[in-house]
Amino acid sequence: MNTQNQRSRPKADPPMAETIKEKEGEQNRPQEVEKKEEKVDQIDYKDKYLRALADYQNLVKRVTNEREEFTRYANESLIIKLLPILDGLEKAIETNEEKGIQLIYKELWNILSHAGVQRIDIQETDEFNPEYMQCIQAEQQGKKIQTLRPGYRLYDKIIRPAQVKVVQ
């Protein structure tokens, strides 16, 4: 039977079988390559989309922060111009005990404090700090600080340093 089966089956020429398989493989290769390229393109587009989305979200955050900071410090120049008036009212209160001046001072201070203005409190025992103090006079080996003019900050920004005198 083996001999008949071998005879009845036509033998394919081995080089011919290989060429058929090569042709089928060559036809499949472009399709496989195209599929791989499509997947790479899809991944590339997805990556580009995610990067663009992240860039947009960062832009929105940055613009929001800039807008908040702008509105927070928008009145800074006006507040700086009002500080000498506040100083003048304080001196007037020290020399004169009129209720009217005290009321005006309190009202102006309430407006400024609601706008975010804070007085920089300096004690005599504090060490000199150039971040929020400006030394006008200094005695040798002075350790105590006298405030000549108060300093102010707007939220966390120093808008006017305190003028101080360092004494013994």
Coordinates of C-alpha atoms in Angstrom, one line a residue:
M1 CA 0.0 0.0 0.0
N2 CA 2.8 2.3 0.8
T3 CA 4.1 2.0 -2.7
Q4 CA 0.8 2.7 -4.2
N5 CA 0.1 5.7 -2.1
Q6 CA 3.5 7.0 -3.0
R7 CA 2.8 6.5 -6.6
S8 CA -0.7 7.9 -6.6
R9 CA 0.3 11.1 -4.9
P10 CA 2.1 13.4 -7.2
K11 CA 5.3 14.6 -5.7
A12 CA 5.7 18.3 -5.5
D13 CA 9.0 19.6 -6.6
P14 CA 10.7 20.8 -3.4
P15 CA 12.0 24.0 -5.0
M16 CA 8.5 24.7 -6.4
A17 CA 6.8 24.2 -3.0
E18 CA 9.3 26.7 -1.4
T19 CA 8.5 29.3 -4.1
I20 CA 4.8 29.0 -3.5
K21 CA 5.3 29.4 0.2
E22 CA 7.6 32.4 -0.4
K23 CA 5.0 34.0 -2.7
E24 CA 2.3 33.5 -0.1
G25 CA 4.6 34.9 2.6
E26 CA 5.5 37.9 0.4
Q27 CA 1.8 38.6 -0.1
N28 CA 1.2 38.4 3.7
R29 CA 4.2 40.5 4.6
P30 CA 2.9 43.7 3.2
Q31 CA -0.4 43.2 5.1
E32 CA 1.5 42.4 8.3
V33 CA 3.7 45.4 7.8
E34 CA 0.7 47.7 7.1
K35 CA -1.0 46.4 10.3
K36 CA 2.1 47.0 12.3
E37 CA 2.4 50.5 10.8
E38 CA -1.2 51.2 11.6
K39 CA -0.7 50.2 15.2
V40 CA 2.4 52.4 15.4
D41 CA 0.5 55.3 13.9
Q42 CA -2.4 54.7 16.3
I43 CA 0.0 54.7 19.3
D44 CA 1.7 57.8 17.9
Y45 CA -1.6 59.7 17.5
K46 CA -2.7 58.6 21.0
D47 CA 0.7 59.8 22.4
K48 CA 0.4 63.1 20.6
Y49 CA -3.2 63.5 21.8
L50 CA -2.3 62.9 25.4
R51 CA 0.7 65.3 25.2
A52 CA -1.5 68.0 23.6
L53 CA -4.2 67.4 26.3
A54 CA -1.6 67.7 29.1
D55 CA -0.2 70.9 27.5
Y56 CA -3.6 72.4 27.4
Q57 CA -4.4 71.4 31.0
N58 CA -1.1 73.0 32.1
L59 CA -1.9 76.1 30.1
V60 CA -5.3 76.4 31.8
K61 CA -3.7 76.0 35.3
R62 CA -1.0 78.6 34.5
V63 CA -3.5 81.1 33.2
T64 CA -5.8 80.6 36.2
N65 CA -2.9 81.1 38.6
E66 CA -1.7 84.2 36.8
R67 CA -5.3 85.6 36.8
E68 CA -5.6 84.9 40.6
E69 CA -2.2 86.5 41.3
F70 CA -3.1 89.5 39.1
T71 CA -6.4 90.1 41.0
R72 CA -4.7 89.5 44.3
Y73 CA -2.0 92.2 43.7
A74 CA -4.0 94.5 41.5
N75 CA -4.5 97.2 44.2
E76 CA -0.8 97.1 45.3
S77 CA 0.1 100.5 43.8
L78 CA -3.0 102.2 45.4
I79 CA -2.3 100.6 48.7
I80 CA 1.3 101.8 48.6
K81 CA 0.1 105.4 48.0
L82 CA -2.3 105.1 51.0
L83 CA 0.3 104.0 53.5
P84 CA 1.7 107.5 54.1
I85 CA -1.8 108.7 54.9
L86 CA -2.1 105.8 57.4
D87 CA 1.2 106.9 58.9
G88 CA 0.0 110.5 59.1
L89 CA -3.2 109.4 60.9
E90 CA -1.1 107.4 63.4
K91 CA 1.0 110.5 64.2
A92 CA -2.1 112.6 64.5
I93 CA -3.6 110.1 67.0
E94 CA -0.3 110.2 69.0
T95 CA -0.4 114.0 69.3
N96 CA -4.1 114.5 69.4
E97 CA -6.8 112.3 71.1
E98 CA -9.7 113.3 68.8
K99 CA -12.3 110.7 68.2
G100 CA -12.7 111.7 64.6
I101 CA -9.1 111.0 63.6
Q102 CA -9.3 107.6 65.4
L103 CA -12.4 106.7 63.5
I104 CA -10.9 107.6 60.2
Y105 CA -7.7 105.6 61.0
K106 CA -9.8 102.6 62.1
E107 CA -11.9 102.7 58.9
L108 CA -8.9 103.0 56.7
W109 CA -7.1 100.2 58.5
N110 CA -10.1 98.0 58.1
I111 CA -10.3 98.6 54.4
L112 CA -6.6 97.9 54.0
S113 CA -6.6 94.7 56.2
H114 CA -9.6 93.3 54.2
A115 CA -7.5 94.0 51.0
G116 CA -4.8 91.7 52.5
V117 CA -2.5 94.3 54.1
Q118 CA -0.7 93.2 57.3
R119 CA 1.6 95.3 59.5
I120 CA 5.1 93.8 60.0
D121 CA 5.4 93.6 63.8
I122 CA 8.9 94.2 65.1
Q123 CA 9.9 93.7 68.7
E124 CA 13.0 95.4 70.4
T125 CA 14.5 91.9 70.9
D126 CA 14.2 90.8 67.3
E127 CA 17.4 90.5 65.3
F128 CA 17.8 92.6 62.2
N129 CA 16.4 91.0 59.1
P130 CA 17.1 92.7 55.8
E131 CA 14.2 90.8 54.1
Y132 CA 11.6 93.0 55.8
M133 CA 13.7 95.7 57.6
Q134 CA 15.6 98.7 56.3
C135 CA 18.3 100.0 58.7
I136 CA 18.3 103.9 58.8
Q137 CA 20.7 104.3 61.7
A138 CA 22.9 101.9 63.6
E139 CA 25.0 102.2 66.7
Q140 CA 28.1 100.0 67.1
Q141 CA 27.3 96.7 68.8
G142 CA 23.7 97.6 68.9
K143 CA 21.3 94.8 69.7
K144 CA 17.9 96.4 70.2
I145 CA 15.7 97.6 67.4
Q146 CA 13.6 100.7 67.4
T147 CA 10.9 101.0 64.7
L148 CA 11.0 104.4 63.0
R149 CA 8.4 103.7 60.4
P150 CA 6.2 100.5 60.3
G151 CA 6.5 98.1 57.4
Y152 CA 3.7 96.4 55.6
R153 CA 3.1 93.3 53.5
L154 CA 0.4 92.5 51.0
Y155 CA -0.4 88.8 51.6
D156 CA 3.1 87.3 51.4
K157 CA 4.8 90.1 49.5
I158 CA 6.7 92.9 51.3
I159 CA 5.3 96.2 49.9
R160 CA 7.2 98.5 52.3
P161 CA 10.0 97.4 54.6
A162 CA 10.0 98.6 58.2
Q163 CA 12.5 101.4 58.8
V164 CA 14.5 100.7 62.0
K165 CA 17.2 102.0 64.1
V166 CA 19.6 99.6 65.8
V167 CA 20.6 100.8 69.2
Q168 CA 22.4 99.4 72.3

